Coordinates of C-alpha atoms and ligand atoms in Angstrom, one line a residue:
X1 CA -23.6 -8.4 -31.4
X2 CA -20.3 -6.8 -32.5
X3 CA -18.8 -4.3 -30.1
X4 CA -17.6 -1.1 -31.8
X5 CA -14.8 1.3 -31.2
X6 CA -15.3 5.0 -30.3
X7 CA -12.5 7.0 -31.9
X8 CA -12.3 10.3 -33.8
X9 CA -15.6 11.3 -32.3
X10 CA -17.6 8.4 -33.9
X11 CA -18.4 4.7 -33.4
X12 CA -16.5 2.5 -35.9
X13 CA -16.7 -1.3 -36.3
X14 CA -13.5 -3.3 -36.8
X15 CA -13.1 -4.9 -40.3
X16 CA -12.5 -8.4 -39.1
X17 CA -14.6 -11.1 -37.4
X18 CA -13.1 -10.3 -34.0
X19 CA -12.8 -12.4 -30.9
X20 CA -15.7 -14.0 -29.1
X21 CA -16.9 -13.0 -25.7
X22 CA -18.7 -15.8 -23.9
X23 CA -21.2 -16.5 -21.1
X24 CA -18.9 -18.4 -18.7
X25 CA -21.8 -20.4 -17.3
X26 CA -22.9 -21.9 -20.6
X27 CA -19.9 -21.4 -22.8
X28 CA -22.2 -19.6 -25.4
X29 CA -21.0 -16.7 -27.4
X30 CA -22.6 -13.4 -26.3
X31 CA -20.7 -10.8 -28.4
X32 CA -17.6 -10.2 -30.6
X33 CA -14.9 -7.5 -30.2
X34 CA -12.7 -6.3 -33.0
X35 CA -10.5 -3.3 -33.6
X36 CA -8.8 -4.4 -36.8
X37 CA -8.6 -1.8 -39.6
X38 CA -8.9 1.1 -37.2
X39 CA -6.4 3.9 -38.0
X40 CA -4.9 4.1 -34.4
X41 CA -2.5 6.9 -35.4
X42 CA -5.5 9.0 -36.5
X43 CA -7.5 8.1 -33.5
X44 CA -4.7 9.0 -31.2
X45 CA -3.9 12.3 -33.0
X46 CA -7.6 13.3 -32.7
X47 CA -7.5 12.8 -28.9
X48 CA -4.1 14.5 -28.7
X49 CA -5.4 17.6 -30.5
X50 CA -9.1 18.0 -29.8
X51 CA -9.2 16.2 -26.5
X52 CA -6.2 17.8 -25.0
X53 CA -7.3 21.3 -26.1
X54 CA -10.8 20.9 -24.8
X55 CA -9.9 19.3 -21.4
X56 CA -6.9 21.5 -20.7
X57 CA -9.0 24.6 -21.5
X58 CA -11.2 23.7 -18.5
X59 CA -10.4 24.4 -14.8
X60 CA -10.1 21.5 -12.3
X61 CA -13.6 22.4 -11.0
X62 CA -15.1 22.2 -14.5
X63 CA -13.4 18.8 -15.1
X64 CA -14.9 17.6 -11.8
X65 CA -18.3 18.6 -13.2
X66 CA -17.7 16.3 -16.2
X67 CA -16.8 13.4 -13.9
X68 CA -19.9 14.0 -11.9
X69 CA -22.0 14.0 -15.1
X70 CA -20.4 10.7 -16.1
X71 CA -21.3 9.2 -12.7
X72 CA -24.8 10.5 -12.9
X73 CA -25.3 9.0 -16.4
X74 CA -24.0 5.7 -15.3
X75 CA -26.2 5.7 -12.2
X76 CA -29.2 6.5 -14.4
X77 CA -28.4 3.4 -16.5
X78 CA -27.3 1.2 -13.6
X79 CA -30.1 -1.4 -14.0
X80 CA -28.8 -3.1 -17.2
X81 CA -25.1 -3.2 -16.1
X82 CA -25.7 -5.9 -13.5
X83 CA -27.2 -8.2 -16.2
X84 CA -24.3 -7.7 -18.5
X85 CA -21.8 -8.4 -15.7
X86 CA -23.7 -11.7 -14.9
X87 CA -24.0 -12.8 -18.5
X88 CA -20.4 -11.9 -19.7
X89 CA -18.4 -12.1 -16.4
X90 CA -20.4 -14.7 -14.4
X91 CA -20.8 -12.1 -11.6
X92 CA -23.2 -12.5 -8.7
X93 CA -25.0 -9.4 -7.6
X94 CA -22.3 -8.6 -5.0
X95 CA -19.5 -9.2 -7.6
X96 CA -21.2 -6.9 -10.1
X97 CA -21.7 -4.2 -7.4
X98 CA -18.0 -4.2 -6.5
X99 CA -17.1 -3.5 -10.1
X100 CA -20.0 -1.3 -11.2
X101 CA -20.7 0.8 -8.1
X102 CA -17.0 0.8 -7.3
X103 CA -16.5 2.5 -10.7
X104 CA -19.3 5.0 -10.1
X105 CA -18.2 5.7 -6.6
X106 CA -14.6 6.4 -7.7
X107 CA -15.8 8.8 -10.3
X108 CA -17.8 10.7 -7.7
X109 CA -14.9 10.7 -5.3
X110 CA -12.5 12.2 -7.9
X111 CA -15.2 14.7 -8.8
X112 CA -15.2 15.8 -5.2
X113 CA -11.5 16.1 -5.2
X114 CA -11.7 18.6 -8.0
X115 CA -13.6 21.0 -5.8
X116 CA -10.6 21.2 -3.5
X117 CA -8.4 22.5 -6.3
X118 CA -9.2 26.1 -6.5
X119 CA -7.5 29.5 -6.8
X120 CA -8.3 33.1 -6.2
X121 CA -9.3 33.5 -9.9
X122 CA -11.6 30.5 -9.6
X123 CA -10.2 28.7 -12.6
X124 CA -7.1 26.8 -11.5
X125 CA -5.5 24.6 -14.0
X126 CA -2.1 24.1 -12.5
X127 CA -1.0 23.1 -9.0
X128 CA 1.5 24.9 -6.9
X129 CA 3.2 22.9 -4.2
X130 CA 3.2 24.4 -0.7
X131 CA 6.4 25.9 0.6
X132 CA 9.1 27.9 -1.1
X133 CA 12.9 27.8 -0.8
X134 CA 15.1 30.9 -0.7
X135 CA 18.0 30.4 -3.2
X136 CA 20.0 33.6 -2.7
X137 CA 21.4 35.4 0.3
X138 CA 18.9 38.2 0.0
X139 CA 15.2 37.3 0.0
X140 CA 14.7 38.1 -3.7
X141 CA 15.2 34.8 -5.5
X142 CA 13.1 31.7 -4.7
X143 CA 12.1 28.3 -5.9
X144 CA 8.7 26.6 -5.9
X145 CA 7.4 23.5 -7.6
X146 CA 4.5 23.5 -10.0
X147 CA 2.5 20.7 -11.6
X148 CA 1.1 21.1 -15.2
X149 CA -0.9 18.8 -17.4
X150 CA 1.0 16.8 -19.9
X151 CA -0.1 17.5 -23.5
X152 CA -0.6 13.8 -24.4
X153 CA -3.1 11.0 -24.2
X154 CA -3.6 8.3 -21.5
X155 CA -3.8 4.9 -23.1
X156 CA -5.4 2.6 -20.5
X157 CA -5.1 -1.2 -21.0
X158 CA -7.3 -3.1 -18.5
X159 CA -7.6 -6.6 -17.1
X160 CA -10.7 -8.7 -17.6
X161 CA -11.8 -8.8 -13.9
X162 CA -12.9 -5.2 -13.5
X163 CA -14.3 -3.9 -16.8
X164 CA -16.1 -1.0 -15.0
X165 CA -13.9 0.0 -12.0
X166 CA -10.7 -0.7 -13.8
X167 CA -11.7 1.7 -16.6
X168 CA -13.3 4.5 -14.6
X169 CA -10.7 4.7 -11.9
X170 CA -8.1 5.4 -14.7
X171 CA -10.3 7.7 -16.8
X172 CA -11.3 9.7 -13.6
X173 CA -7.7 10.6 -12.7
X174 CA -6.7 11.4 -16.2
X175 CA -9.7 13.6 -16.8
X176 CA -9.1 15.5 -13.6
X177 CA -5.6 16.1 -14.8
X178 CA -6.9 17.3 -18.2
X179 CA -5.6 14.3 -20.1
X180 CA -7.9 12.5 -22.7
X181 CA -8.2 8.7 -22.3
X182 CA -8.2 5.9 -24.7
X183 CA -9.6 3.0 -22.8
X184 CA -8.9 -0.6 -23.9
X185 CA -10.9 -3.1 -21.9
X186 CA -9.8 -6.7 -21.9
X187 CA -11.6 -8.5 -24.8
X188 CA -13.1 -11.2 -22.6
X189 CA -15.4 -8.8 -20.7
X190 CA -15.4 -5.7 -22.9
X191 CA -19.2 -5.7 -23.3
X192 CA -19.8 -3.8 -20.0
X193 CA -17.2 -1.2 -20.7
X194 CA -18.6 -0.8 -24.2
X195 CA -22.2 -0.3 -22.9
X196 CA -21.1 2.2 -20.3
X197 CA -19.1 4.3 -22.7
X198 CA -22.0 4.2 -25.2
X199 CA -24.3 5.6 -22.5
X200 CA -21.8 8.4 -21.6
X201 CA -21.2 9.4 -25.2
X202 CA -25.0 9.3 -26.0
X203 CA -25.5 11.7 -23.0
X204 CA -23.4 14.3 -24.9
X205 CA -21.6 15.5 -21.7
X206 CA -18.0 15.3 -22.8
X207 CA -16.0 17.3 -25.3
X208 CA -14.8 15.6 -28.5
X209 CA -11.7 13.4 -28.0
X210 CA -11.9 13.4 -24.1
X211 CA -13.0 9.7 -23.9
X212 CA -12.2 7.1 -26.5
X213 CA -12.7 3.3 -26.5
X214 CA -10.9 0.5 -28.3
X215 CA -12.5 -3.0 -28.1
X216 CA -10.2 -5.7 -29.4
X217 CA -6.4 -6.0 -29.9
X218 CA -4.4 -3.1 -28.4
X219 CA -1.0 -3.7 -30.1
X220 CA -1.4 -0.7 -32.5
X221 CA -2.0 1.6 -29.5
X222 CA 1.4 0.7 -28.1
X223 CA 3.1 1.2 -31.4
X224 CA 1.7 4.8 -31.7
X225 CA 2.5 6.1 -28.2
X226 CA 4.5 9.3 -28.1
X227 CA 6.7 10.9 -25.4
X228 CA 4.0 13.0 -23.8
X229 CA 1.5 10.1 -23.7
X230 CA 1.2 7.5 -21.0
X231 CA 0.4 3.8 -20.8
X232 CA -1.4 2.5 -17.7
X233 CA -1.5 -1.2 -17.9
X234 CA -3.3 -3.6 -15.6
X235 CA -3.0 -7.3 -16.2
X236 CA -0.8 -10.3 -15.9
X237 CA 2.9 -10.1 -15.1
X238 CA 3.7 -11.7 -18.4
X239 CA 2.0 -9.1 -20.5
X240 CA 3.4 -6.3 -18.3
X241 CA 6.9 -7.6 -18.9
X242 CA 6.3 -7.8 -22.7
X243 CA 5.0 -4.2 -22.7
X244 CA 7.9 -2.9 -20.6
X245 CA 10.4 -4.2 -23.2
X246 CA 8.3 -3.1 -26.2
X247 CA 10.5 -1.3 -28.8
X248 CA 8.3 1.8 -29.0
X249 CA 8.1 2.1 -25.2
X250 CA 11.9 2.1 -25.1
X251 CA 12.2 4.5 -28.0
X252 CA 9.4 7.0 -27.3
X253 CA 9.6 6.8 -23.5
X254 CA 6.0 7.6 -22.6
X255 CA 5.2 7.3 -18.9
X256 CA 4.4 3.7 -18.1
X257 CA 2.5 2.3 -15.1
X258 CA 2.3 -1.5 -14.7
X259 CA -0.2 -3.0 -12.3
X260 CA 0.5 -6.7 -12.5
X261 CA -0.4 -9.8 -10.5
X262 CA 0.4 -10.3 -6.9
X263 CA 0.6 -13.2 -4.4
X264 CA -0.9 -11.2 -1.5
X265 CA -0.9 -12.4 2.1
X266 CA -2.7 -12.1 5.4
X267 CA -1.1 -12.6 8.8
X268 CA -3.3 -13.8 11.5
X269 CA -1.5 -12.4 14.6
X270 CA -0.4 -14.7 17.5
X271 CA -3.1 -13.1 19.7
X272 CA -5.9 -14.0 17.2
X273 CA -6.9 -17.2 19.0
X274 CA -9.9 -19.4 18.2
X275 CA -13.0 -17.9 19.8
X276 CA -11.9 -14.3 19.9
X277 CA -13.1 -11.5 17.7
X278 CA -10.0 -10.9 15.5
X279 CA -9.8 -14.6 14.8
X280 CA -13.4 -14.6 13.5
X281 CA -12.7 -11.5 11.5
X282 CA -9.7 -13.2 9.8
X283 CA -11.9 -16.3 9.0
X284 CA -14.5 -14.1 7.4
X285 CA -12.0 -12.3 5.2
X286 CA -10.3 -15.6 4.1
X287 CA -13.7 -17.0 3.2
X288 CA -14.5 -13.8 1.2
X289 CA -11.2 -14.4 -0.7
X290 CA -12.5 -17.8 -1.7
X291 CA -15.9 -16.6 -2.9
X292 CA -16.2 -12.9 -3.9
X293 CA -15.7 -12.6 -7.7
X294 CA -14.8 -16.3 -7.6
X295 CA -11.4 -15.1 -6.3
X296 CA -10.6 -13.0 -9.4
X297 CA -9.4 -9.9 -7.6
X298 CA -5.8 -8.8 -8.1
X299 CA -5.6 -7.8 -4.4
X300 CA -7.1 -11.1 -3.1
X301 CA -5.6 -13.1 -0.2
X302 CA -3.6 -16.0 -1.7
X303 CA -1.5 -16.9 1.3
X304 CA -2.5 -17.0 4.9
X305 CA 0.1 -17.1 7.7
X306 CA -1.1 -18.2 11.1
X307 CA 0.7 -18.8 14.4
X308 CA 1.5 -22.5 14.6
X309 CA -0.7 -23.4 17.6
X310 CA -3.7 -22.0 15.8
X311 CA -3.2 -23.6 12.3
X312 CA -5.6 -26.5 12.8
X313 CA -8.3 -24.4 14.4
X314 CA -8.1 -21.8 11.5
X315 CA -8.3 -24.6 8.9
X316 CA -11.3 -26.0 10.6
X317 CA -13.1 -22.7 11.0
X318 CA -12.4 -21.7 7.3
X319 CA -13.5 -25.1 6.0
X320 CA -16.7 -25.0 8.1
X321 CA -17.7 -21.7 6.4
X322 CA -16.6 -22.9 3.0
X323 CA -19.1 -25.7 3.3
X324 CA -21.8 -23.1 3.0
X325 CA -20.5 -21.6 -0.3
X326 CA -22.8 -22.5 -3.1
X327 CA -21.1 -22.6 -6.5
X328 CA -23.1 -22.2 -9.6
X329 CA -25.0 -19.9 -12.0
X330 CA -25.3 -16.4 -10.5
X331 CA -28.8 -16.3 -11.8
X332 CA -29.7 -18.3 -8.7
X333 CA -29.6 -15.8 -5.8
X334 CA -28.3 -18.5 -3.4
X335 CA -25.1 -18.7 -5.4
X336 CA -22.0 -17.2 -3.7
X337 CA -19.3 -18.3 -6.2
X338 CA -19.8 -17.9 -9.9
X339 CA -17.6 -19.2 -12.7
X340 CA -14.2 -17.9 -13.8
X341 CA -14.4 -15.7 -16.8
X342 CA -13.7 -18.4 -19.5
X343 CA -12.4 -21.9 -20.0
X344 CA -8.8 -20.7 -20.6
X345 CA -8.8 -19.0 -17.2
X346 CA -10.4 -22.1 -15.6
X347 CA -7.6 -24.3 -17.2
X348 CA -4.9 -21.9 -16.0
X349 CA -6.3 -21.9 -12.5
X350 CA -6.6 -25.7 -12.3
X351 CA -3.0 -26.0 -13.5
X352 CA -1.9 -23.5 -10.8
X353 CA -3.7 -25.5 -8.1
X354 CA -1.9 -28.6 -9.3
X355 CA 1.4 -26.8 -9.1
X356 CA 0.7 -25.7 -5.5
X357 CA -0.4 -29.2 -4.6
X358 CA 3.2 -30.4 -5.3
X359 CA 4.3 -28.6 -2.1
X360 CA 1.0 -28.2 -0.2
X361 CA -1.9 -30.5 0.7
X362 CA -5.4 -29.8 -0.8
X363 CA -7.8 -29.9 2.2
X364 CA -10.9 -28.6 0.4
X365 CA -11.9 -28.3 -3.3
X366 CA -9.1 -28.7 -5.7
X367 CA -10.8 -29.0 -9.0
X368 CA -13.9 -28.2 -11.0
X369 CA -17.2 -29.0 -9.2
X370 CA -18.6 -32.5 -9.8
X371 CA -22.2 -31.2 -10.4
X372 CA -23.1 -32.3 -14.0
X373 CA -25.3 -29.2 -14.4
X374 CA -22.2 -27.0 -14.2
X375 CA -20.2 -29.1 -16.7
X376 CA -20.3 -26.5 -19.5
X377 CA -19.2 -23.6 -17.3
X378 CA -15.7 -22.4 -16.3
X379 CA -16.2 -23.2 -12.6
X380 CA -13.5 -23.9 -10.0
X381 CA -14.4 -25.1 -6.5
X382 CA -13.3 -22.9 -3.7
X383 CA -9.9 -24.5 -2.8
X384 CA -7.9 -24.5 0.5
X385 CA -4.4 -25.9 0.8
X386 CA -2.1 -26.3 3.7
X387 CA 1.7 -26.0 3.2
X388 CA 3.8 -27.6 6.0
X389 CA 7.1 -26.2 4.9
X390 CA 6.6 -22.5 3.8
X391 CA 10.3 -21.6 4.1
X392 CA 11.3 -24.4 1.7
X393 CA 8.3 -23.9 -0.6
X394 CA 8.5 -21.9 -3.8
X395 CA 5.3 -22.3 -5.8
X396 CA 3.0 -21.1 -3.0
X397 CA 4.9 -17.7 -3.0
X398 CA 5.3 -17.4 -6.7
X399 CA 2.2 -18.9 -8.4
X400 CA -0.9 -16.7 -8.7
X401 CA -4.0 -18.9 -9.0
X402 CA -6.4 -16.3 -10.3
X403 CA -9.5 -18.0 -8.8
X404 CA -11.0 -19.1 -5.4
X405 CA -7.9 -20.5 -3.9
X406 CA -5.7 -19.8 -0.8
X407 CA -2.9 -21.7 1.1
X408 CA -2.6 -21.8 4.9
X409 CA 0.9 -21.8 6.4
X410 CA 2.2 -21.7 10.0
X411 CA 4.8 -19.3 11.4
X412 CA 6.7 -19.4 14.7
X413 CA 7.1 -15.7 15.3
X414 CA 5.9 -12.5 13.6
X415 CA 9.3 -11.7 12.1
X416 CA 9.1 -15.0 10.3
X417 CA 5.5 -14.2 9.1
X418 CA 6.6 -10.9 7.6
X419 CA 9.6 -12.5 5.9
X420 CA 7.3 -15.1 4.4
X421 CA 4.9 -12.4 3.2
X422 CA 7.8 -10.7 1.4
X423 CA 8.5 -14.0 -0.4
X424 CA 5.7 -12.8 -2.8
X425 CA 8.4 -10.6 -4.3
X426 CA 6.4 -7.4 -3.9
X427 CA 2.6 -7.4 -3.5
X428 CA -0.4 -5.1 -3.7
X429 CA -1.9 -5.8 -0.3
X430 CA -1.1 -7.3 3.1
X431 CA -3.5 -7.6 5.9
X432 CA -2.8 -8.3 9.6
X433 CA -5.5 -9.4 12.1
X434 CA -4.4 -8.6 15.7
X435 CA -5.2 -6.5 18.7
X436 CA -1.5 -6.2 19.7
X437 CA -0.8 -2.7 18.4
X438 CA 2.9 -2.6 19.3
X439 CA 3.5 -5.8 17.4
X440 CA 1.3 -4.6 14.5
X441 CA 3.3 -1.3 14.3
X442 CA 6.5 -3.3 14.0
X443 CA 5.0 -5.5 11.3
X444 CA 3.7 -2.5 9.4
X445 CA 7.2 -0.9 9.4
X446 CA 9.0 -4.0 8.2
X447 CA 6.4 -5.3 5.8
X448 CA 5.6 -1.9 4.1
X449 CA 8.6 -1.8 1.6
X450 CA 7.2 -5.0 0.1
X451 CA 3.6 -3.9 -0.1
X452 CA 1.5 -1.1 -1.7
X453 CA -1.1 -1.2 1.0
X454 CA -1.2 -2.7 4.5
X455 CA -4.6 -3.2 6.3
X456 CA -4.6 -3.8 10.0
X457 CA -7.8 -5.1 11.5
X458 CA -8.4 -5.1 15.3
X459 CA -11.6 -5.4 17.3
X460 CA -12.2 -1.6 16.9
X461 CA -11.8 -1.5 13.1
X462 CA -13.5 -4.9 12.8
X463 CA -17.0 -3.6 12.0
X464 CA -15.8 -0.6 9.9
X465 CA -12.9 -1.8 7.8
X466 CA -13.4 -1.9 4.0
X467 CA -11.9 -5.4 3.4
X468 CA -8.5 -6.8 2.3
X469 CA -9.2 -6.8 -1.4
X470 CA -11.2 -3.6 -1.8
X471 CA -9.3 -0.6 -3.3
X472 CA -10.3 2.7 -1.8
X473 CA -9.7 5.8 -4.0
X474 CA -8.2 7.7 -1.0
X475 CA -5.4 5.1 -0.8
X476 CA -2.7 4.4 -3.4
X477 CA -3.2 1.2 -5.3
X478 CA -0.2 -0.7 -6.7
X479 CA 2.7 -2.5 -5.3
X480 CA 6.4 -2.9 -5.7
X481 CA 8.4 -5.7 -7.5
X482 CA 6.3 -8.5 -8.9
X483 CA 3.1 -6.4 -8.5
X484 CA 4.5 -4.1 -11.2
X485 CA 5.8 -1.1 -9.4
X486 CA 2.9 1.1 -10.6
X487 CA 0.8 3.4 -8.5
X488 CA -2.7 4.6 -9.0
X489 CA -5.3 6.6 -7.1
X490 CA -4.4 7.8 -3.5
X491 CA -6.4 11.0 -3.5
X492 CA -4.6 13.8 -5.3
X493 CA -1.5 11.7 -5.6
X494 CA -3.1 10.0 -8.6
X495 CA -2.6 13.2 -10.6
X496 CA 1.2 12.8 -10.5
X497 CA 1.1 10.3 -13.3
X498 CA -0.6 12.7 -15.7
X499 CA 1.2 15.9 -14.7
X500 CA 4.7 17.2 -14.9
X501 CA 6.4 18.6 -11.8
X502 CA 8.8 21.5 -12.6
X503 CA 10.9 23.6 -10.4
X504 CA 10.3 27.3 -11.1
X505 CA 12.9 29.8 -9.9
X506 CA 12.0 33.5 -9.7
X507 CA 11.0 36.4 -7.6
X508 CA 8.4 36.6 -4.9
X509 CA 6.3 38.8 -7.3
X510 CA 6.4 36.0 -10.0
X511 CA 5.0 33.5 -7.5
X512 CA 2.2 35.9 -6.4
X513 CA 1.2 36.1 -10.0
X514 CA 1.4 32.3 -10.5
X515 CA -0.7 31.8 -7.4
X516 CA -3.7 33.6 -8.7
X517 CA -4.2 30.9 -11.3
X518 CA -2.9 27.9 -9.4
X519 CA -4.4 25.7 -6.7
X520 CA -2.0 25.2 -3.8
X521 CA -1.9 21.5 -2.9
X522 CA 0.6 18.8 -1.9
X523 CA 0.5 15.9 -4.3
Ligands
LIG601 P1 -3.7 -10.1 -19.5 O1 -3.9 -11.3 -20.3 O2 -2.3 -9.7 -19.2 O3 -4.4 -8.9 -20.3 C1 -4.5 -7.6 -19.8 C2 -4.8 -6.6 -20.9 O4 -3.6 -6.5 -21.8 C3 -5.9 -7.0 -21.8 O5 -6.7 -5.8 -22.1 C4 -5.3 -7.5 -23.0 O6 -6.1 -7.4 -24.2 C5 -4.1 -6.6 -23.1 N1 -3.0 -7.0 -24.0 C6 -2.5 -8.3 -24.1 N2 -1.5 -8.3 -25.0 C7 -1.4 -7.0 -25.4 C8 -0.5 -6.3 -26.4 N3 0.4 -7.0 -27.0 N4 -0.6 -5.0 -26.5 C9 -1.6 -4.3 -25.9 N5 -2.5 -4.9 -25.0 C10 -2.3 -6.2 -24.8 O7 -4.4 -10.1 -18.1 P2 -5.9 -10.6 -17.8 O8 -6.0 -12.0 -18.0 O9 -6.9 -9.7 -18.6 O10 -6.1 -10.2 -16.3 C11 -5.8 -11.1 -15.2 C12 -4.5 -10.6 -14.5 O11 -4.5 -9.3 -14.2 C13 -4.2 -11.3 -13.2 O12 -2.9 -11.8 -13.2 C14 -4.4 -10.2 -12.2 O13 -3.6 -10.4 -11.0 C15 -4.0 -9.0 -12.9 N6 -4.7 -7.8 -12.3 C16 -3.9 -6.9 -11.7 C17 -4.5 -5.8 -11.2 C18 -3.8 -4.7 -10.5 O14 -4.3 -3.7 -10.1 N7 -2.5 -5.0 -10.2 C19 -5.9 -5.6 -11.3 C20 -6.7 -6.6 -12.0 C21 -6.0 -7.7 -12.5 P3 -6.9 -8.6 -24.7 O15 -7.9 -9.0 -23.6 O16 -7.6 -8.0 -25.9 O17 -6.0 -9.7 -25.0

């Protein structure tokens, strides 16, 4: 099977042989992706003209209806997506649900947001920020800030680990803003994104040019970006760095958001002692990090900081639960840990573990499973390390092992724990497990500049919290520094990337007129 590209309102196959997508359990080829020979300039111009005109002619509410229709179409076809996620990504049922249902749920959430953007005329297409400033002595001259849709396209380059969620969370926000998307899934797992877009296009619910798909190399998309376009990239720090310095990005200056890799941490508070509820909650979350999606989540816990007196007990509790993790083919329902996406990622993860092992001791796992039946697959055993000198260590704070691997480290006081967490150089997510709210409040304030999201779990939130790694569309996703400095989602805040804020200066009467066609909202 060769995946096609959806551009200029039609499906087009690339001219070359393309790159192979494999089943990571067997190593067998399952599809090919190729975008060679596609006229990207023409594809982008089609979206810039037809797509922009169609979407920006619609109100926020009408765009919300489009998003709801996409979600309904995907829900109607949900059955086959789990199979594709298993065959091409090595996903268990739970892994697939996080990606597929996470994507559908985010579309539905953004569709609901649309209904909050209304005006007296009922067809709001711009946003007026609340509050006005008087600029003259007499109350005749004021300033307000408005947000308008950018007349460009959103090029969205995604990572392999979330072919569904990664694509739909970006498409949803762009579409609500009235900006057409060109989605480029990572080649390794593009089949699921391709199948979903095929279903949406076949349902004939979207205007021409609103949603486009490129399966294969994305270099030509970057070459053709123009000033009103945007690039939202999710992937490794190395590719992000290359894109930041790309000649056309520097010359044309489109908006750019980079979501890169991140050495996230969790702090098990000093009060989280063996036998109490928060300690058990921390253990559960750490074991999730070593099993869910075989550790291939950008937000995953990579480093665990625990009060020195509890280090041995935490290690013992985590290892006891790890013993129950079955690694293998996700076709077997008992399997909790599937393979990594391909042998290249397996090799990189094993090299990363070897690097960590130079300054930390492997206490569980550490390599590929010994089971001969798994020999052809890209498996990595859930791996736990303990680092005795976290202050002196470097690799544990700087090496992302994108697989089921975490390192335990002791701290002597919470200030030290926060400082060690910041050694990640800027991360997507930090979690804290503690019932001591005063101490947590201090940790939140000092850790927040280094993190895009901080989750605090106590006994009360224990049953209700959504997990360290899970991205909620109400909350911003992204992180400073090494994590790329990008920001996505976060309720209406996600619109900022696709809209222009302008200060408008004028009379009270002008703003009364603007208000009739604008939704008043704080972004
Ligand atoms: P990657 O190798 O950097 O690739 C990411 C995307 O960039 C792919 O779609 C890739 O396409 C594309 N790409 C590569 N070179 C390009 C170029 N010259 N021009 C245009 N596009 C180009 O990353 P990955 O291996 O797919 O993903 C794993 C990494 O992503 C991990 O480090 C993880 O932490 C990170 N991640 C971060 C987040 C976040 O939200 N911060 C979320 C998920 C994953 P091809 O596949 O066709 O090469």
